[in-house]
PDB file of C-alpha atoms in Angstrom:
ATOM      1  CA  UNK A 298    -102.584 196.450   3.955  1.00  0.00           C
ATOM      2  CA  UNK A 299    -101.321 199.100   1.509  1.00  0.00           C
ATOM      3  CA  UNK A 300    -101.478 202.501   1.860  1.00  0.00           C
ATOM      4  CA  UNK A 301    -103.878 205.313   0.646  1.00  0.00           C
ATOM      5  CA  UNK A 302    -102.430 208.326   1.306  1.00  0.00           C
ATOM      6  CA  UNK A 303    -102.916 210.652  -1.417  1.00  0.00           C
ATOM      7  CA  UNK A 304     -99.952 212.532  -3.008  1.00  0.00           C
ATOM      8  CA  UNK A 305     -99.711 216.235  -3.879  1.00  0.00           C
ATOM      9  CA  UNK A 306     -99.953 215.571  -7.385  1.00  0.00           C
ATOM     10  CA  UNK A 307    -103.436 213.846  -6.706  1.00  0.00           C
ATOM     11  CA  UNK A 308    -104.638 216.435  -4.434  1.00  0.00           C
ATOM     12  CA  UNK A 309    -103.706 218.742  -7.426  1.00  0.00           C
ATOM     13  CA  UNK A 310    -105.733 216.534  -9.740  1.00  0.00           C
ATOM     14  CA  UNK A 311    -108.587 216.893  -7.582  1.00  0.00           C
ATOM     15  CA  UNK A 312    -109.179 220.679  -7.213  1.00  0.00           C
ATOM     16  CA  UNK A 313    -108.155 221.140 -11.014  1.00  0.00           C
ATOM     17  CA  UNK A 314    -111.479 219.319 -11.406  1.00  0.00           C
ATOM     18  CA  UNK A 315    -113.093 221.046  -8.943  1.00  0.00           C
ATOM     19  CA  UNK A 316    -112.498 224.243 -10.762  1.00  0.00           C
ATOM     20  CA  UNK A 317    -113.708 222.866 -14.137  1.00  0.00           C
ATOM     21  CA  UNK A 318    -116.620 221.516 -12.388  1.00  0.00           C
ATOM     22  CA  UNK A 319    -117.259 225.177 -10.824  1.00  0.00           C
ATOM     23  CA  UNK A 320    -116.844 227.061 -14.180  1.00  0.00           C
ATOM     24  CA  UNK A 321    -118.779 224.684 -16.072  1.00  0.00           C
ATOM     25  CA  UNK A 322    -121.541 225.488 -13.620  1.00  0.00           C
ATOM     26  CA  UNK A 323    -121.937 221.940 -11.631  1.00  0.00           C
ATOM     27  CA  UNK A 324    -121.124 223.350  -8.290  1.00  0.00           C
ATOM     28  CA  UNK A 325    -122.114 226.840  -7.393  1.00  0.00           C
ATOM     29  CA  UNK A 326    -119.404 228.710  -4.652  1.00  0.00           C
ATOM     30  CA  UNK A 327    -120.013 227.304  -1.671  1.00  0.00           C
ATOM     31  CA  UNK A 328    -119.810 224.030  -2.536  1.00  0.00           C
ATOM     32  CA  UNK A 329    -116.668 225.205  -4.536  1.00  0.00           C
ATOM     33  CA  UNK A 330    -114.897 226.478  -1.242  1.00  0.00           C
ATOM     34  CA  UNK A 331    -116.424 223.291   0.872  1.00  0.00           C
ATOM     35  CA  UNK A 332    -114.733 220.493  -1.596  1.00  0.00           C
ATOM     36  CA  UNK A 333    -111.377 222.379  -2.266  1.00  0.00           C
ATOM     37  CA  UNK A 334    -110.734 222.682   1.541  1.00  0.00           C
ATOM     38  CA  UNK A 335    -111.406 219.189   1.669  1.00  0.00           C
ATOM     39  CA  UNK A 336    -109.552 218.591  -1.127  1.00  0.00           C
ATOM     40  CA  UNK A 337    -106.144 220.061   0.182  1.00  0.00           C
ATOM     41  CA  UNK A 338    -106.410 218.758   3.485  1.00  0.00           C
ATOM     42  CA  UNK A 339    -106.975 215.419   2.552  1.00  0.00           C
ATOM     43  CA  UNK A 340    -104.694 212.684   3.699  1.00  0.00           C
ATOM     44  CA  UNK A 341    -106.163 209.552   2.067  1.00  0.00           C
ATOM     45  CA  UNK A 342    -108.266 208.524  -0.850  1.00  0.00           C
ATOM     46  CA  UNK A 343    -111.393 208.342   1.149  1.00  0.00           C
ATOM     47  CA  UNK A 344    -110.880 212.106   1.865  1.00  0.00           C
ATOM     48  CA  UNK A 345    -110.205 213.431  -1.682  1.00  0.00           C
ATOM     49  CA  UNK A 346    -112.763 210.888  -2.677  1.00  0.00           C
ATOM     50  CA  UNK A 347    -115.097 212.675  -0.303  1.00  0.00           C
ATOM     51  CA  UNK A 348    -114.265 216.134  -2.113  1.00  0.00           C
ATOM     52  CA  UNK A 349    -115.647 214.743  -5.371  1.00  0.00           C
ATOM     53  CA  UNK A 350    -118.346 212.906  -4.523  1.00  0.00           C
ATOM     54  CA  UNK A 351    -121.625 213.143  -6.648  1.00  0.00           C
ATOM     55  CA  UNK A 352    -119.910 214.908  -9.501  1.00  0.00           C
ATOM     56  CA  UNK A 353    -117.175 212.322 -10.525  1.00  0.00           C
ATOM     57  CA  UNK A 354    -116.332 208.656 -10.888  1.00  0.00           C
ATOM     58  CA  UNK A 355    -114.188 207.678  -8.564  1.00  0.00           C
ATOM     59  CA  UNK A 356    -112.551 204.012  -7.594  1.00  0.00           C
ATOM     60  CA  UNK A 357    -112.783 202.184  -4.222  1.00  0.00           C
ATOM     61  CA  UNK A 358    -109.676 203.184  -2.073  1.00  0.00           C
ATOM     62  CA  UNK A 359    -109.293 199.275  -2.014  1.00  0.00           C
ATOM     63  CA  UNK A 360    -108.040 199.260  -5.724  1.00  0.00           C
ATOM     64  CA  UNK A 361    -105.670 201.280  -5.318  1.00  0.00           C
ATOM     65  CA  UNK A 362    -106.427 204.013  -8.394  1.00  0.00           C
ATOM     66  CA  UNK A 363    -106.422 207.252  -9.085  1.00  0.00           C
ATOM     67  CA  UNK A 364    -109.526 209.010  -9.539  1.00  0.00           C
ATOM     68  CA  UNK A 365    -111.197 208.874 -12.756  1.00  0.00           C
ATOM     69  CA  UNK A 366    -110.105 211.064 -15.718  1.00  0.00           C
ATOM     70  CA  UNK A 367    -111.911 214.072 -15.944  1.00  0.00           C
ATOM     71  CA  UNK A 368    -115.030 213.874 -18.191  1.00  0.00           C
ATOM     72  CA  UNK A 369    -115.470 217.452 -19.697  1.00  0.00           C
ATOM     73  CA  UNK A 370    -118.666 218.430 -20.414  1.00  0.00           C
ATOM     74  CA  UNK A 371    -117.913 219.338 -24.829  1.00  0.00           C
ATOM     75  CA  UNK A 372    -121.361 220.307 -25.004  1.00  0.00           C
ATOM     76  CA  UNK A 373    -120.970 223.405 -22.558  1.00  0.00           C
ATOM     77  CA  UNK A 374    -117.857 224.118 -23.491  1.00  0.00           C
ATOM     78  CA  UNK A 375    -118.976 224.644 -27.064  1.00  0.00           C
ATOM     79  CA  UNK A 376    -121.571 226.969 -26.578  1.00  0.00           C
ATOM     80  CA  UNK A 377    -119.619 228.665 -24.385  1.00  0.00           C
ATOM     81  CA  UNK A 378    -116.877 229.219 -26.633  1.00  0.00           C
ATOM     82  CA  UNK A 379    -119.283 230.243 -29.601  1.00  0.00           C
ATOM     83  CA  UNK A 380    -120.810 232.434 -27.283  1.00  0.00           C
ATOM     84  CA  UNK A 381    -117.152 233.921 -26.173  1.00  0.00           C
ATOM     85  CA  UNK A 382    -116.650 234.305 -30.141  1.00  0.00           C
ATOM     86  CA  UNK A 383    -119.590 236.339 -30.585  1.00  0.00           C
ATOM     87  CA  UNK A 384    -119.327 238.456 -27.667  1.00  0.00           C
ATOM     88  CA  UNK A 385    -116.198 239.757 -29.270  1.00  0.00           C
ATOM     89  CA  UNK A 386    -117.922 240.073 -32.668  1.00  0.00           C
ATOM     90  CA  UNK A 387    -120.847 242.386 -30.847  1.00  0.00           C
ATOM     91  CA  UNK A 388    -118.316 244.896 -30.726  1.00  0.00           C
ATOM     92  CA  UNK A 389    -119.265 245.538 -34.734  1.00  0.00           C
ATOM     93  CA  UNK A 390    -123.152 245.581 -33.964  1.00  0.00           C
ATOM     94  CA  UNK A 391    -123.415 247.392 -31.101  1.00  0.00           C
ATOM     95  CA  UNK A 392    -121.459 250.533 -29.904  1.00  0.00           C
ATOM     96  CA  UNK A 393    -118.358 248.750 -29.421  1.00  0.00           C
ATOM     97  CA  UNK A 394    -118.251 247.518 -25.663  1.00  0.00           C
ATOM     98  CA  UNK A 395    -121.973 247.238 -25.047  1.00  0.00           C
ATOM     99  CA  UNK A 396    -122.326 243.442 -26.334  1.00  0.00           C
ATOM    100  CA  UNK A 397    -119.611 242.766 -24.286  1.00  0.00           C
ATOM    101  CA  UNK A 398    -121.143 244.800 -20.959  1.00  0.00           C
ATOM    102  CA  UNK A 399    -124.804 243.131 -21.466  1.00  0.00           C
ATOM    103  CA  UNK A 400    -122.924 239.548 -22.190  1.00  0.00           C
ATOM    104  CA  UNK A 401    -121.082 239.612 -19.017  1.00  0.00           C
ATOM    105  CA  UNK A 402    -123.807 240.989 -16.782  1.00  0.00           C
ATOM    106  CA  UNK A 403    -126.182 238.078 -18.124  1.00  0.00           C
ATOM    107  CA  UNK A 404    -123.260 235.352 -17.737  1.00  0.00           C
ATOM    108  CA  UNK A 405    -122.671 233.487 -14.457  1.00  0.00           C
ATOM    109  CA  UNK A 406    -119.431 234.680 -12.685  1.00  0.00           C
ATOM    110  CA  UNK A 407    -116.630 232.552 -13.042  1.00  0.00           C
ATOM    111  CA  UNK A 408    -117.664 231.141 -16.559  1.00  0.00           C
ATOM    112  CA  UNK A 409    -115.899 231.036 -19.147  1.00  0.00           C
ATOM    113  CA  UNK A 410    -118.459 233.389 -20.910  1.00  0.00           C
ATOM    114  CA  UNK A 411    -118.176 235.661 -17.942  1.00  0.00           C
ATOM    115  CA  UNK A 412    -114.182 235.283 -18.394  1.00  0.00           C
ATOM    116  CA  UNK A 413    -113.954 236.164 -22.624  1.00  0.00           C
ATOM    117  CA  UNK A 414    -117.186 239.248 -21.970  1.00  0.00           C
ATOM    118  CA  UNK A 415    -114.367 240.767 -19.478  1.00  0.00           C
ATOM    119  CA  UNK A 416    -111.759 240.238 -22.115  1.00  0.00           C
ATOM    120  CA  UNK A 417    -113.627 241.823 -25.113  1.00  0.00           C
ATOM    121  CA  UNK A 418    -114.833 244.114 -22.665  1.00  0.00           C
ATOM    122  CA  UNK A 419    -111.496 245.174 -21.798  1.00  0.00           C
ATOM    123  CA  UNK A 420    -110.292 245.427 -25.832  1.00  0.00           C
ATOM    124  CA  UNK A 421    -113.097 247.137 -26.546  1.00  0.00           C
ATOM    125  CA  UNK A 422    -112.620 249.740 -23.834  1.00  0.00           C
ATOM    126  CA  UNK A 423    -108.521 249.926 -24.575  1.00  0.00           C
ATOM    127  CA  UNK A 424    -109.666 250.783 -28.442  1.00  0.00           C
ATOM    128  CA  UNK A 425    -111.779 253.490 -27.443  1.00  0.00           C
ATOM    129  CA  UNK A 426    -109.318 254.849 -25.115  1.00  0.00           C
ATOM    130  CA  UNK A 427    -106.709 254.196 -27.997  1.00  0.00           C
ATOM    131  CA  UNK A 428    -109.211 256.163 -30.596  1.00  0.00           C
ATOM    132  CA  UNK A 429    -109.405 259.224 -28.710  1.00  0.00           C
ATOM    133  CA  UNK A 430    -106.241 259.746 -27.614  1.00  0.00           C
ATOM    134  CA  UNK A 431    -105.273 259.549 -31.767  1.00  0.00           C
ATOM    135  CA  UNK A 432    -108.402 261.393 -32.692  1.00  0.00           C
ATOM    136  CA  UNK A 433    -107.268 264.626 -30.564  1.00  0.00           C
ATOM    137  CA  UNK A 434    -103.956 264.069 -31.467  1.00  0.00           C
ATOM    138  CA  UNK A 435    -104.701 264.113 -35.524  1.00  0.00           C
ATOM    139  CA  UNK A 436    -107.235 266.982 -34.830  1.00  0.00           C
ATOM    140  CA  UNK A 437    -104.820 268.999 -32.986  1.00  0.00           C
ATOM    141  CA  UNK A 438    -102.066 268.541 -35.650  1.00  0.00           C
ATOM    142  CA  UNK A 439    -104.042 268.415 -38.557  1.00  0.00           C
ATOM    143  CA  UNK A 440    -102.804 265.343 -39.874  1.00  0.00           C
ATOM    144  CA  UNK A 441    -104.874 263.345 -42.516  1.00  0.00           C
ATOM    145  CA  UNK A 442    -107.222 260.920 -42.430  1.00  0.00           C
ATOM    146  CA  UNK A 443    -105.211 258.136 -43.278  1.00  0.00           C
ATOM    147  CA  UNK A 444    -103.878 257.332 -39.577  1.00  0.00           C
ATOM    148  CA  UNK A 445    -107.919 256.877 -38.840  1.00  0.00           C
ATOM    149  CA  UNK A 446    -108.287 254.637 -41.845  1.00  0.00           C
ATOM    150  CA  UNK A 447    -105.347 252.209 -40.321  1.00  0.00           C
ATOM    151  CA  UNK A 448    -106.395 252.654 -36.844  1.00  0.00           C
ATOM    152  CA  UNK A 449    -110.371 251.904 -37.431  1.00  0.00           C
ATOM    153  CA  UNK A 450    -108.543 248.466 -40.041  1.00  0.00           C
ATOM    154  CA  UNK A 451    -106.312 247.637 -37.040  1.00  0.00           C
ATOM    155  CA  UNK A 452    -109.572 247.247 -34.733  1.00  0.00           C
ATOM    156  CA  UNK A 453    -111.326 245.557 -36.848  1.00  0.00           C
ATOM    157  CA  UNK A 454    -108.558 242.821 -37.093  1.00  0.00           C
ATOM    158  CA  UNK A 455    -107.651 242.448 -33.672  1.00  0.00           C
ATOM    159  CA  UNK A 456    -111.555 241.683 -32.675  1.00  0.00           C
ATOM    160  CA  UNK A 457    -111.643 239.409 -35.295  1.00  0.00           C
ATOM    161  CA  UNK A 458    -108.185 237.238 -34.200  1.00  0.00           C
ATOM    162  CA  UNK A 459    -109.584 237.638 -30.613  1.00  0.00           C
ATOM    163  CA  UNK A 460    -113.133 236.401 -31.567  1.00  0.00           C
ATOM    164  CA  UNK A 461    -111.665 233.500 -33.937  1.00  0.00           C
ATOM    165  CA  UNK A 462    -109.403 232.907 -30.590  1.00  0.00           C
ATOM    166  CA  UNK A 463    -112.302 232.679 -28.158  1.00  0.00           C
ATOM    167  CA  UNK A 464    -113.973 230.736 -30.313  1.00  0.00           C
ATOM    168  CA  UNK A 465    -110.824 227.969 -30.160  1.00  0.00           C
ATOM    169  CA  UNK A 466    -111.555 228.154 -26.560  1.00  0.00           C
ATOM    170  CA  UNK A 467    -108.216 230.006 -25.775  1.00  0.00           C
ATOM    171  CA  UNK A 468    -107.701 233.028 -23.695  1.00  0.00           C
ATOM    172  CA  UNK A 469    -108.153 236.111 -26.417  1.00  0.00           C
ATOM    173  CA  UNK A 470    -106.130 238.510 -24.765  1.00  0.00           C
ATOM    174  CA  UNK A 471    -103.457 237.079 -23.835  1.00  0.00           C
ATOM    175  CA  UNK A 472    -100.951 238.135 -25.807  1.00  0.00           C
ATOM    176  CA  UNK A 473    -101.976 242.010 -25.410  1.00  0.00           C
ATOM    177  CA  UNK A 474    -103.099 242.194 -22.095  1.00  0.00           C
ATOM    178  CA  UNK A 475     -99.619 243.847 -21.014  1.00  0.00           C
ATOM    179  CA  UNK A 476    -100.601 246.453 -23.381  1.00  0.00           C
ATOM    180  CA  UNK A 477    -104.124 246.993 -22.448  1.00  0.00           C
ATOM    181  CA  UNK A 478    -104.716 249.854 -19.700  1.00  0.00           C
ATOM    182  CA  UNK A 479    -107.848 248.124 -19.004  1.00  0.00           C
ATOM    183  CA  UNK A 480    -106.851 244.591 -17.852  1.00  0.00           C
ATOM    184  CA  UNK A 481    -109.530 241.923 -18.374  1.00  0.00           C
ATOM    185  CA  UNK A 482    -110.555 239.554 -15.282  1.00  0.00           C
ATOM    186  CA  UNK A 483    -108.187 236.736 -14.255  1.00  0.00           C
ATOM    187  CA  UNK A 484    -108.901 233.003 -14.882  1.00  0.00           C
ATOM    188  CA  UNK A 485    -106.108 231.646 -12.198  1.00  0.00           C
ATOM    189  CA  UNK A 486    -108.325 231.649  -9.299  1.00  0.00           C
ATOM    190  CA  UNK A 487    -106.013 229.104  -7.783  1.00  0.00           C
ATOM    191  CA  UNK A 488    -106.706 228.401  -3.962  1.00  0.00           C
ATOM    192  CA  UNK A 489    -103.935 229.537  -1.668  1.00  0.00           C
ATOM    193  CA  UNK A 490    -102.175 226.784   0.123  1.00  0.00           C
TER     194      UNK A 490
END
């Protein structure tokens, strides 16, 4: 009879989808916690099997198989990227970090709305910080208005890359966030091992 112990490469497979399946909302926390332990203490397919049950497909040890591909819910993952677009784009309605603030207090943590409202909420804060510090400045040496025409052009730019990037579903800030003095929440909420 072969064997079905599962590799480290499968156990990785396993909580990878486990995390999807958390931020997409099909598991709440506990659960979460419950099938990644089981997860990376598995020793055979029956165990990691066990850690997906009831929210993937997965094969019969007795075949042999890995466990399904992932099936990723588009649907969710489009309105949540629209909504991570727009969240940066409140910034223009409201007073600049409040659609962000009222976005990620309605969001469930962990989401990838909740994610992208930290992120604009971070810009958003980092340009105001930004804004005052070269306000006093220009007041204090009396220097013209045209550093406050480039700055308010510059914001307006950058929240429109990082909403156009949200709304590809990347990470906005991720090329600025060693810049930002407000750093935005962390997606890698990778279990310890």
């Amino acid at each position: 009879m072969p064997t079905n112990h599962v590799t480290e490469v499968q156990r990785d497979r396993a909580v990878d989808y486990l995390q999807h399946a958390y931020a997409s909302g099909v598991i709440d926390s506990e659960n979460f916690e419950d099938r990644v332990a089981t997860a990376l203490t598995a020793s055979t397919r029956v165990e990691l099997n066990a850690s997906l049950r009831g929210i993937a497909r997965v094969i019969d040890s007795s075949h042999q198989r890995a466990v399904a591909p992932m099936a990723r819910p588009h649907a969710v993952e489009g309105v949540q990227n629209v909504g991570a677009g727009f969240t940066h784009l409140s910034g223009y309605i409201f007073p600049f970090f409040l659609g962000p603030v009222i976005v990620k207090a309605l969001a469930r943590p962990g989401s990838r709305l909740w994610l992208e409202a930290g992120r604009a909420l971070s810009f958003q804060l980092t340009a105001i910080s930004v804004a005052l510090v070269l306000g006093t400045t220009m007041a204090l040496l009396n220097v013209g208005e045209t550093l406050f025409f480039f700055g308010v052009i510059g914001w307006l730019l950058t929240t429109t890359i990082l909403a156009i990037r949200a709304f590809q579903g990347q990470n906005s800030t991720v090329g600025i966030e060693k810049l930002m003095p407000f750093k935005p929440p962390r997606e890698d909420r990778q279990i310890h091992r």
